[in-house]
Coordinates of C-alpha atoms and ligand atoms in Angstrom, one line a residue:
M1 CA 30.9 -2.8 7.7
S2 CA 30.0 -6.0 9.0
A3 CA 28.8 -7.9 6.0
P4 CA 31.0 -8.2 2.8
A5 CA 29.3 -7.1 -0.1
P6 CA 27.8 -9.6 -2.3
S7 CA 30.0 -11.0 -5.5
L8 CA 31.2 -7.8 -6.6
R9 CA 34.5 -8.9 -7.7
K10 CA 33.5 -12.3 -8.5
S11 CA 34.3 -13.1 -13.2
P12 CA 30.6 -13.3 -14.7
M13 CA 29.6 -16.9 -16.1
P14 CA 29.4 -16.8 -19.8
S15 CA 25.5 -17.3 -19.0
A16 CA 24.6 -15.1 -16.4
V17 CA 22.8 -11.7 -15.6
F18 CA 23.6 -9.6 -13.0
V19 CA 22.2 -6.6 -11.3
E20 CA 24.5 -4.6 -9.7
S21 CA 23.8 -1.6 -7.3
V22 CA 26.4 1.1 -7.3
D23 CA 26.8 3.8 -4.8
P24 CA 24.8 7.4 -5.9
S25 CA 27.0 9.1 -4.0
T26 CA 30.2 8.2 -6.1
G27 CA 29.2 6.3 -8.7
E28 CA 30.7 2.9 -7.4
G29 CA 29.5 -0.5 -7.1
V30 CA 28.7 -1.7 -3.8
A31 CA 27.2 -5.7 -5.0
R32 CA 26.4 -7.6 -7.7
F33 CA 23.8 -10.3 -7.9
E34 CA 23.1 -12.9 -10.5
A35 CA 19.7 -12.1 -12.2
V36 CA 17.2 -15.3 -11.6
Q37 CA 16.6 -17.1 -15.4
V38 CA 13.7 -16.9 -16.5
S39 CA 13.4 -20.1 -17.3
T40 CA 14.0 -21.2 -13.5
I41 CA 10.8 -19.4 -12.0
P42 CA 8.5 -22.6 -12.6
G43 CA 11.1 -24.7 -10.7
V44 CA 10.8 -21.5 -7.9
F45 CA 7.0 -21.4 -7.8
S46 CA 7.1 -25.8 -7.1
R47 CA 9.3 -24.8 -3.7
A48 CA 7.0 -21.7 -3.1
R49 CA 3.8 -24.0 -3.1
E50 CA 5.0 -26.7 -2.0
A51 CA 6.6 -24.7 1.6
Q52 CA 3.1 -23.3 1.7
S53 CA 1.0 -25.5 2.2
S54 CA 2.8 -27.2 5.6
W55 CA 3.1 -23.2 6.5
A56 CA -0.8 -22.6 5.9
A57 CA -1.3 -25.6 7.9
R58 CA 0.7 -23.9 11.1
S59 CA -0.9 -22.3 14.1
L60 CA -1.2 -18.5 14.0
P61 CA 0.8 -18.6 16.9
E62 CA 3.8 -20.8 15.1
R63 CA 3.4 -18.4 12.1
C64 CA 3.6 -15.5 14.5
E65 CA 7.1 -16.7 16.4
L66 CA 8.6 -16.6 13.4
L67 CA 7.7 -13.0 12.8
R68 CA 9.0 -12.1 16.4
R69 CA 12.3 -14.1 15.6
F70 CA 12.9 -11.5 11.9
Q71 CA 12.1 -8.9 14.2
A72 CA 14.5 -10.4 17.0
E73 CA 17.0 -10.5 14.2
L74 CA 16.5 -7.3 13.1
F75 CA 17.8 -5.7 15.9
D76 CA 20.7 -7.7 16.5
R77 CA 21.7 -6.5 12.8
R78 CA 20.2 -2.9 12.1
E79 CA 23.3 -1.3 12.1
E80 CA 24.2 -3.4 9.4
V81 CA 20.8 -3.7 7.7
A82 CA 20.6 0.5 7.9
E83 CA 24.7 1.0 6.0
V84 CA 23.5 -1.5 3.3
I85 CA 20.4 0.7 2.5
C86 CA 22.7 4.2 2.9
R87 CA 25.3 2.3 0.7
E88 CA 22.9 1.1 -2.5
T89 CA 20.2 4.4 -1.8
G90 CA 22.8 7.4 0.1
K91 CA 19.4 8.4 2.0
P92 CA 21.0 9.6 5.3
R93 CA 21.1 7.0 8.1
A94 CA 18.5 8.5 10.3
E95 CA 16.6 8.2 8.0
A96 CA 17.4 4.6 7.1
I97 CA 17.2 4.5 11.2
F98 CA 14.0 6.0 11.0
A99 CA 11.7 5.2 7.9
E100 CA 12.7 1.9 7.1
I101 CA 13.9 0.2 10.6
M102 CA 11.8 1.7 13.7
F103 CA 9.4 0.8 10.6
S104 CA 10.3 -2.3 9.5
L105 CA 10.8 -3.3 14.1
D106 CA 7.2 -2.0 14.3
T107 CA 5.5 -3.6 11.7
A108 CA 6.2 -7.1 13.3
S109 CA 5.0 -6.1 16.7
F110 CA 1.7 -4.6 14.9
L111 CA 0.9 -8.2 13.3
V112 CA 2.3 -10.4 16.9
R113 CA 0.0 -8.3 19.0
N114 CA -3.1 -8.5 16.3
S115 CA -3.1 -10.9 13.8
R116 CA -5.2 -13.3 15.6
R117 CA -8.1 -11.0 16.3
F118 CA -7.9 -9.5 12.1
L119 CA -8.3 -13.2 11.3
K120 CA -10.1 -15.7 13.3
P121 CA -13.5 -16.2 11.6
Q122 CA -16.2 -13.2 12.3
R123 CA -20.0 -14.1 12.3
V124 CA -22.3 -12.2 9.9
P125 CA -25.4 -12.0 11.6
H126 CA -28.3 -12.3 8.7
H127 CA -31.5 -9.3 8.9
N128 CA -33.7 -11.2 6.2
W129 CA -36.4 -13.1 8.7
A130 CA -36.6 -15.6 5.5
L131 CA -32.5 -16.0 6.3
K132 CA -32.8 -16.4 9.6
S133 CA -32.5 -20.3 9.9
K134 CA -28.8 -19.3 9.0
R135 CA -25.4 -18.8 10.2
G136 CA -22.7 -17.3 8.5
R137 CA -19.0 -16.5 9.3
L138 CA -16.1 -14.8 7.1
Y139 CA -12.3 -16.8 7.6
Y140 CA -9.4 -15.2 6.8
E141 CA -7.0 -18.3 4.4
P142 CA -4.2 -17.9 2.6
L143 CA -4.3 -16.9 -0.7
G144 CA -1.3 -19.2 -1.5
V145 CA 1.7 -17.7 -3.2
V146 CA 1.9 -13.9 -3.4
A147 CA 4.6 -11.8 -5.5
L148 CA 5.7 -9.0 -4.4
I149 CA 7.4 -6.3 -6.5
T150 CA 9.0 -3.5 -4.9
P151 CA 11.2 -0.3 -5.7
W152 CA 14.7 1.1 -4.8
N153 CA 13.4 3.9 -2.7
Y154 CA 12.2 2.8 0.6
P155 CA 14.4 -0.8 -0.5
F156 CA 13.7 -2.8 3.3
A157 CA 10.1 -0.9 4.9
I158 CA 8.7 -1.7 2.0
P159 CA 9.1 -5.0 0.9
V160 CA 9.3 -6.0 5.1
G161 CA 5.5 -3.8 5.5
Q162 CA 4.4 -6.6 2.8
V163 CA 6.5 -9.7 3.6
L164 CA 5.2 -10.0 7.6
P165 CA 1.3 -9.5 7.2
A166 CA 2.1 -12.1 3.9
L167 CA 3.3 -14.4 6.5
A168 CA 1.9 -14.0 9.1
A169 CA -2.1 -14.8 6.9
G170 CA 0.2 -18.1 5.6
N171 CA 1.5 -17.0 2.5
A172 CA 4.4 -18.1 0.2
V173 CA 6.1 -15.1 -0.5
L174 CA 8.1 -14.4 -4.4
L175 CA 9.7 -11.0 -4.0
K176 CA 11.6 -9.1 -6.2
P177 CA 13.3 -6.2 -5.0
S178 CA 14.3 -3.4 -7.6
E179 CA 17.4 -4.3 -10.0
L180 CA 19.4 -1.2 -7.6
T181 CA 19.0 -2.1 -4.4
P182 CA 19.2 -6.1 -5.1
W183 CA 21.5 -6.4 -1.9
T184 CA 18.8 -4.5 0.5
G185 CA 16.6 -7.4 -1.2
A186 CA 18.6 -10.5 -0.6
L187 CA 18.7 -9.3 3.6
V188 CA 14.9 -9.4 4.0
A189 CA 14.8 -12.7 2.5
E190 CA 18.3 -13.3 4.3
L191 CA 16.5 -12.3 8.1
A192 CA 13.6 -14.7 7.2
E193 CA 15.7 -18.0 6.8
R194 CA 17.7 -16.7 9.5
A195 CA 14.1 -16.5 11.9
G196 CA 13.7 -19.9 11.2
A197 CA 11.8 -19.6 7.7
P198 CA 11.1 -22.5 5.8
S199 CA 13.2 -23.1 3.0
G200 CA 11.6 -21.9 0.0
L201 CA 8.8 -19.8 2.2
V202 CA 10.5 -16.6 1.4
Q203 CA 12.9 -16.7 -2.0
V204 CA 14.3 -13.2 -3.6
L205 CA 14.4 -12.9 -7.2
Q206 CA 16.5 -10.7 -8.6
G207 CA 16.1 -9.0 -12.0
G208 CA 14.4 -6.1 -14.1
G209 CA 11.7 -6.0 -15.5
E210 CA 11.6 -9.5 -17.7
V211 CA 11.9 -11.0 -14.2
T212 CA 8.4 -9.3 -13.2
A213 CA 6.3 -10.5 -16.2
A214 CA 8.3 -14.0 -15.6
I215 CA 6.8 -14.0 -12.2
I216 CA 3.2 -12.9 -13.1
D217 CA 3.4 -15.3 -16.4
A218 CA 3.9 -17.8 -13.9
R219 CA 0.6 -17.5 -12.2
P220 CA 0.9 -16.3 -8.8
D221 CA -2.5 -16.3 -6.4
K222 CA -2.2 -11.9 -6.2
V223 CA 0.6 -9.4 -7.0
F224 CA 1.3 -6.3 -4.6
F225 CA 3.5 -3.7 -7.0
T226 CA 4.9 -0.5 -5.6
G227 CA 6.4 1.7 -8.3
S228 CA 5.2 3.8 -10.7
V229 CA 2.4 4.5 -12.8
E230 CA 4.1 3.6 -15.7
T231 CA 5.8 -0.2 -14.9
G232 CA 2.7 -0.5 -12.9
R233 CA 0.1 0.2 -15.8
K234 CA 2.1 -2.8 -17.9
V235 CA 1.9 -5.1 -14.5
A236 CA -2.0 -4.5 -14.1
E237 CA -2.6 -5.2 -17.9
A238 CA 0.0 -8.7 -16.9
C239 CA -2.3 -9.7 -14.3
A240 CA -5.5 -8.6 -16.1
R241 CA -4.6 -11.0 -18.7
N242 CA -3.7 -13.7 -16.5
L243 CA -7.2 -12.5 -14.3
I244 CA -4.6 -12.1 -11.0
P245 CA -5.1 -10.3 -8.5
S246 CA -3.3 -6.7 -7.7
V247 CA -2.1 -4.5 -5.1
L248 CA -0.6 -1.2 -7.3
E249 CA 1.0 1.6 -4.8
L250 CA 1.9 4.0 -7.6
G251 CA 3.2 7.8 -7.2
G252 CA 2.1 10.4 -6.2
K253 CA 1.7 14.1 -5.9
D254 CA 1.1 15.4 -3.1
A255 CA -0.4 18.6 -2.0
M256 CA 0.0 20.2 1.0
I257 CA -2.3 23.2 2.3
V258 CA -1.5 26.0 4.0
L259 CA -4.5 28.0 5.5
A260 CA -3.8 31.4 6.5
D261 CA -4.5 30.9 10.8
A262 CA -2.2 27.6 10.6
N263 CA 2.0 27.4 12.6
I264 CA 3.8 29.4 9.7
D265 CA 6.8 28.1 11.5
K266 CA 5.5 24.8 11.7
A267 CA 4.0 24.4 8.9
S268 CA 7.1 25.9 6.5
S269 CA 9.8 23.2 8.5
A270 CA 7.2 20.4 7.2
A271 CA 7.0 21.8 3.8
I272 CA 10.8 21.5 3.3
W273 CA 11.2 18.1 5.2
G274 CA 8.7 16.3 3.0
G275 CA 9.8 17.5 0.0
F276 CA 13.0 16.5 0.3
T277 CA 13.3 13.9 3.2
N278 CA 15.0 10.4 1.0
C279 CA 15.9 13.8 -1.0
G280 CA 11.8 14.2 -2.9
Q281 CA 12.1 10.1 -4.3
A282 CA 9.4 9.3 -1.7
C283 CA 5.3 8.5 -3.6
L284 CA 4.4 10.6 0.1
S285 CA 7.2 13.9 -1.1
V286 CA 4.7 16.7 -0.6
E287 CA 5.2 18.4 -4.5
R288 CA 2.7 21.0 -4.3
V289 CA 2.0 23.7 -1.6
Y290 CA -1.1 25.4 -1.9
V291 CA -0.7 28.6 1.2
E292 CA -3.1 31.4 1.4
E293 CA -2.5 35.0 0.0
A294 CA -2.4 36.6 3.5
V295 CA 0.6 34.3 5.1
A296 CA 2.3 33.6 1.8
E297 CA 5.2 35.9 1.7
R298 CA 6.6 35.0 5.3
F299 CA 5.5 30.8 4.7
I300 CA 7.4 30.9 1.5
S301 CA 10.3 33.4 3.1
L302 CA 10.7 31.0 5.8
C303 CA 11.0 27.7 3.4
V304 CA 13.1 29.5 1.9
E305 CA 15.7 30.6 4.9
K306 CA 15.1 26.6 6.1
T307 CA 16.9 25.5 2.9
K308 CA 19.8 27.0 3.2
N309 CA 20.3 25.5 7.0
L310 CA 20.7 22.3 5.3
R311 CA 23.6 20.4 4.5
V312 CA 23.9 18.5 1.8
G313 CA 26.2 15.3 1.0
S314 CA 27.5 12.0 1.1
N315 CA 25.7 10.0 4.1
A316 CA 29.5 9.0 4.5
D317 CA 29.1 12.5 6.3
S318 CA 26.9 11.7 9.2
E319 CA 26.1 15.2 9.6
I320 CA 23.9 15.3 6.6
D321 CA 20.3 16.3 5.8
I322 CA 19.9 15.5 2.2
G323 CA 22.3 12.7 -0.3
P324 CA 22.2 12.1 -3.6
M325 CA 19.1 11.4 -6.1
I326 CA 19.2 7.7 -7.0
R327 CA 20.7 8.4 -10.4
N328 CA 21.3 10.9 -13.4
K329 CA 18.4 9.5 -15.4
E330 CA 16.2 11.0 -13.0
I331 CA 17.4 14.3 -12.5
E332 CA 17.2 14.8 -16.0
R333 CA 13.3 14.5 -15.3
V334 CA 13.8 16.9 -12.2
E335 CA 15.4 19.1 -15.0
A336 CA 13.0 18.9 -17.3
Q337 CA 9.5 19.7 -15.5
L338 CA 11.9 23.2 -13.6
L339 CA 13.0 24.4 -17.3
D340 CA 9.1 23.7 -18.2
A341 CA 7.9 25.8 -14.9
T342 CA 11.1 28.7 -15.7
S343 CA 10.3 28.8 -19.3
H344 CA 6.2 29.4 -18.5
G345 CA 7.1 32.4 -15.6
A346 CA 8.0 30.2 -12.7
K347 CA 10.4 31.6 -10.4
I348 CA 13.4 29.4 -8.9
L349 CA 13.9 31.0 -5.1
I350 CA 16.6 28.3 -4.4
G351 CA 18.7 25.5 -5.7
G352 CA 17.6 24.4 -9.2
C353 CA 21.4 23.1 -10.9
R354 CA 22.3 20.3 -9.5
M355 CA 26.1 20.1 -6.8
P356 CA 28.8 18.3 -9.3
E357 CA 31.3 19.3 -6.4
K358 CA 29.4 16.6 -4.4
G359 CA 29.9 13.7 -6.5
P360 CA 27.4 12.6 -9.4
N361 CA 23.8 12.6 -8.9
F362 CA 23.5 15.8 -5.8
F363 CA 20.9 17.8 -7.4
A364 CA 20.0 21.3 -4.6
P365 CA 17.4 21.5 -3.1
T366 CA 15.1 23.7 -4.2
I367 CA 12.0 25.9 -3.9
I368 CA 9.8 27.2 -7.0
T369 CA 6.9 29.7 -6.9
S370 CA 4.7 31.1 -9.3
V371 CA 3.9 28.6 -10.3
D372 CA 0.1 27.0 -11.5
H373 CA -1.4 23.8 -13.4
T374 CA -0.4 24.4 -16.6
M375 CA 3.1 23.2 -15.9
R376 CA 4.2 19.5 -15.9
L377 CA 6.1 20.4 -12.8
M378 CA 2.3 21.1 -11.4
R379 CA 1.1 17.8 -13.1
E380 CA 3.3 14.6 -13.2
E381 CA 5.4 13.0 -10.7
T382 CA 8.5 15.4 -9.8
F383 CA 10.4 12.8 -7.7
G384 CA 13.1 15.3 -6.6
P385 CA 14.0 17.8 -4.3
V386 CA 11.8 20.0 -5.2
V387 CA 8.6 21.9 -3.3
A388 CA 6.4 24.1 -5.3
I389 CA 4.2 26.8 -3.8
Q390 CA 1.2 28.5 -5.1
T391 CA -0.7 30.9 -3.5
V392 CA -4.1 30.6 -3.6
A393 CA -7.3 33.6 -2.1
G394 CA -8.6 31.0 0.0
A395 CA -9.3 27.4 0.4
D396 CA -11.9 26.5 -1.8
E397 CA -9.3 27.3 -4.3
A398 CA -6.5 25.2 -2.4
V399 CA -9.3 22.2 -2.1
R400 CA -10.2 22.7 -5.8
L401 CA -6.3 22.5 -7.0
A402 CA -5.5 19.7 -4.8
N403 CA -7.9 18.0 -6.4
D404 CA -6.7 19.0 -9.9
S405 CA -4.7 16.1 -10.3
E406 CA -4.6 12.8 -11.9
F407 CA -2.6 11.2 -8.6
G408 CA -4.6 10.5 -5.2
L409 CA -2.0 9.1 -2.9
S410 CA -2.6 11.7 0.5
A411 CA -2.3 15.5 1.0
S412 CA -2.1 17.8 4.1
V413 CA -4.0 20.4 6.1
W414 CA -2.5 23.1 8.4
T415 CA -4.5 24.8 10.3
R416 CA -4.8 25.6 14.5
N417 CA -9.2 25.6 13.3
A418 CA -9.4 21.3 14.3
K419 CA -13.4 21.4 12.9
R420 CA -11.7 23.2 9.7
G421 CA -9.0 20.5 9.1
R422 CA -11.7 17.6 9.1
E423 CA -13.4 19.0 6.8
I424 CA -11.4 20.2 4.9
A425 CA -8.8 16.9 4.4
S426 CA -13.1 15.1 3.9
R427 CA -13.4 17.3 0.0
L428 CA -9.3 15.5 -0.7
R429 CA -10.1 12.9 -3.7
V430 CA -6.3 10.7 -1.9
G431 CA -6.4 7.8 0.5
S432 CA -5.3 9.6 3.1
V433 CA -4.7 13.3 5.1
M434 CA -3.0 14.3 7.8
V435 CA -3.8 17.4 9.6
N436 CA -0.8 20.2 11.3
D437 CA 1.4 16.9 9.8
V438 CA 3.0 15.5 6.5
A439 CA 4.0 11.4 5.0
S440 CA 4.4 10.4 9.1
Y441 CA 1.1 8.4 8.7
Y442 CA 3.5 5.5 7.0
S443 CA 5.0 4.7 9.9
I444 CA 1.2 4.3 12.0
T445 CA 1.4 0.6 11.1
E446 CA -2.2 1.0 12.6
A447 CA -2.7 3.3 9.2
P448 CA -3.8 2.1 5.9
H449 CA -1.9 3.3 2.6
G450 CA -2.5 3.0 -0.6
G451 CA -4.6 6.0 -2.8
C452 CA -7.2 6.5 -5.6
G453 CA -6.8 7.6 -9.4
A454 CA -3.3 6.6 -11.1
S455 CA -1.6 6.4 -7.7
G456 CA -3.3 2.6 -7.6
W457 CA -6.1 0.9 -5.7
G458 CA -5.4 -1.7 -2.5
R459 CA -3.9 -1.7 0.9
V460 CA -1.3 -2.2 2.3
H461 CA -0.3 -1.8 6.4
S462 CA -2.8 -2.3 9.1
R463 CA -5.8 -4.3 8.8
L464 CA -6.7 -3.9 5.5
G465 CA -3.1 -4.4 4.3
L466 CA -3.8 -7.9 5.9
L467 CA -6.7 -8.7 5.1
E468 CA -5.6 -7.6 1.6
M469 CA -3.0 -11.4 2.1
T470 CA -6.2 -13.3 2.5
N471 CA -9.1 -15.1 0.5
V472 CA -12.0 -14.3 2.3
K473 CA -14.3 -17.0 2.4
Y474 CA -18.0 -16.7 3.9
I475 CA -19.4 -20.4 4.8
D476 CA -23.0 -20.7 6.0
E477 CA -25.0 -22.9 8.0
E478 CA -27.9 -24.2 7.9
L479 CA -29.5 -24.8 11.7
L480 CA -32.8 -26.5 10.6
P481 CA -31.4 -29.2 8.1
H482 CA -34.7 -31.1 8.2
F483 CA -37.0 -28.6 6.4
A484 CA -36.6 -28.2 2.8
K485 CA -36.7 -24.6 1.6
P486 CA -39.9 -22.5 0.6
W487 CA -37.9 -21.4 -2.4
W488 CA -36.5 -24.8 -4.2
Y489 CA -38.9 -27.2 -6.1
G490 CA -42.9 -27.5 -5.6
Y491 CA -43.8 -24.2 -6.5
R492 CA -47.4 -25.1 -6.9
D493 CA -49.8 -25.0 -3.7
G494 CA -50.3 -21.2 -3.2
V495 CA -46.1 -20.7 -2.7
A496 CA -46.4 -17.8 -5.1
Q497 CA -49.2 -16.3 -3.0
A498 CA -47.3 -16.9 0.1
A499 CA -44.8 -15.8 -0.9
D500 CA -46.0 -12.2 -2.0
R501 CA -47.8 -12.4 1.6
F502 CA -43.9 -12.8 3.1
T503 CA -42.8 -10.4 0.7
E504 CA -45.4 -7.5 2.1
M505 CA -45.2 -8.0 5.2
L506 CA -41.3 -7.8 4.7
F507 CA -41.3 -4.4 2.6
A508 CA -44.3 -2.9 2.1
P509 CA -43.6 1.2 2.5
D510 CA -46.0 1.4 5.0
R511 CA -45.6 -0.2 8.7
K512 CA -49.7 -0.2 8.8
R513 CA -49.4 -2.5 5.0
R514 CA -46.7 -4.5 6.5
W515 CA -49.3 -5.5 9.9
K516 CA -52.1 -5.9 7.6
A517 CA -50.0 -8.6 5.8
L518 CA -48.8 -10.3 9.0
A519 CA -52.0 -10.3 11.0
S520 CA -54.3 -11.9 7.7
D521 CA -54.8 -15.6 7.9
P522 CA -51.7 -16.9 9.0
R523 CA -53.3 -20.4 7.1
S524 CA -51.5 -18.4 4.0
L525 CA -48.2 -18.7 4.5
R526 CA -48.3 -22.2 5.3
P527 CA -46.9 -23.5 2.1
L528 CA -43.5 -21.8 2.8
I529 CA -43.3 -23.9 5.4
K530 CA -42.2 -27.0 3.9
K531 CA -41.0 -30.3 5.4
S532 CA -39.1 -32.4 3.3
G533 CA -40.7 -35.7 1.5
A534 CA -44.1 -33.6 2.4
S535 CA -44.5 -31.3 -1.1
K536 CA -46.4 -33.0 -4.1
S537 CA -43.9 -32.6 -5.9
P538 CA -40.0 -33.4 -6.0
Q539 CA -38.1 -30.9 -3.6
T540 CA -34.3 -31.2 -5.4
G541 CA -32.3 -27.5 -4.7
T542 CA -30.5 -28.0 -7.9
G543 CA -31.5 -25.0 -10.8
S544 CA -32.7 -22.1 -9.2
K545 CA -30.5 -20.1 -11.1
Ligands
NAD1 P1 9.3 1.3 -11.4 O1 8.5 1.4 -11.8 O2 10.7 1.8 -12.1 O3 10.2 -0.1 -10.8 C1 9.3 -0.3 -10.0 C2 9.8 -2.0 -9.9 O4 9.1 -2.6 -11.0 C3 11.3 -2.5 -9.5 O5 11.0 -3.8 -9.0 C4 11.9 -2.4 -11.2 O6 12.8 -3.9 -11.6 C5 10.3 -3.5 -11.8 N1 10.2 -2.8 -13.2 C6 10.6 -1.8 -14.2 N2 10.9 -2.3 -15.0 C7 9.4 -2.7 -15.1 C8 9.1 -3.1 -16.6 N3 8.9 -2.7 -17.5 N4 7.9 -4.6 -16.5 C9 7.9 -5.6 -15.3 N5 8.3 -5.0 -13.7 C10 9.3 -3.1 -13.7 O7 9.9 2.2 -10.1 P2 11.0 2.8 -8.9 O8 11.5 3.8 -10.1 O9 11.1 1.9 -7.8 O10 10.3 3.7 -8.0 C11 9.6 5.1 -7.9 C12 8.3 5.0 -8.2 O11 7.8 4.3 -7.4 C13 7.8 6.2 -7.4 O12 6.5 6.8 -8.9 C14 6.7 6.3 -6.5 O13 5.9 7.3 -6.8 C15 6.4 4.9 -6.8 N6 6.6 4.8 -4.5 C16 5.1 4.7 -4.9 C17 5.0 3.5 -3.4 C18 3.5 3.7 -2.9 O14 3.5 3.4 -1.2 N7 2.9 4.1 -3.6 C19 6.0 3.6 -2.3 C20 7.8 3.9 -3.1 C21 7.4 4.0 -4.6

């Protein structure tokens, strides 16, 4: 490890509060940071606002240059960043590289290449003949100071996937990382600073829920929250009280539908990877599998066989597939759901227990069958290494069950028939569906990520995620400024009759009537054309509502 762990042995100041990360494989402390004192948050905002106003004045190529340098810094320090991620989360190194480092590098590339195109002002053509004398454009302007509240499970990719678009769009960022992964959060700001971010532009505020609450009370211009439904609800309420817009990326209960014509070998490999990657602690984890009767037995036995071969252990060993869960509390939730399921008839085919010989937070990857929707396991987010498999009579039943959830993040459909895959995907009430793969769309920088229902609202990543970081302003220009508007004051002189005839010309349901209105005496439309000052009535444009 090239970087020393921050201030683990430092003796605490009497009034200071600390957040301390722990290696979940061993329970040993990793790093300690002083939590931000809530009383200092107004000063943090002043610095952010000051930095933002000059940042927004810079050209887009200059802003993108910072992203390019961030990418270069990250590329050079990727081993160190991967190691910090691994120590704070316990995830295998391969997963830190695939899902966190590669994704973050690619996000920078994507934004450097596309921000200009996505943020350039956009013509808004007017179709209405009554308003043809105007020209409209959309402008994508910075919001100001955005607050990012992020979780521990992808402690680098999630903040970077939001910090970089925020900066490209001209905002300043306040990042509050999870109190379980403060070092990884601190590295995001450190990389931005090394890349040349002006002081105050990207600030990390360490701490827990009380810091989130204080940040929202200080009224950032938008809040991007990623985390659990329970916390998301509190954040949404606090934002609503302050009338602050929010994006909420919350939990999931992703369904995988395996049809009888699917490639069962590939589908079973995807099910166990999708269920166990990051030890099942991914919002996009495969938590529910609905498999058609005809192939269920084979699919289940392949899942069990493949799970037997997985290596569980500490990431100090580079040969492991699955690391520990993050904390004991999370294991207790998984155990409670499994107990509820088995007491109602579910069968654990493999796993289902802790592995204390490996360390404090290890839980064996688990395949469970004979489940149904009366069980908590099929309704609540599990967020652990558990794949629950339910056999179904056919695709319709699978779709009905997949949609029988308060969550709506993502899903997958497995079939050799592409058309059928698309048709089933269109019936699922979620933010995204993969046909013949699971979860990997998250790494496609062009693909938007976000859900519906209890999985939240708004989008991150892609063009849509970049636009979430902007205030969309519409500017309209009048091309005939010397003419008073027909709808301005001066309602005498047959204006109402002329307006009615014009309405008839535009909207009469049959073409004959529209032509008739157009062809009849053109002089009757004259009251609509009023040169400024030509009317006998005052031509004021105010008070129209
Ligand atoms: P969490 O809700 O406990 O914490 C998320 C963030 O909120 C952290 O920064 C935390 O410090 C802060 N927080 C905690 N309690 C708070 C409170 N009372 N008030 C204000 N802020 C508070 O979530 P977590 O355990 O860090 O992450 C796991 C959850 O996140 C899972 O539900 C998972 O599905 C979800 N998640 C969703 C996505 C997505 O993109 N939809 C991605 C990753 C994780």
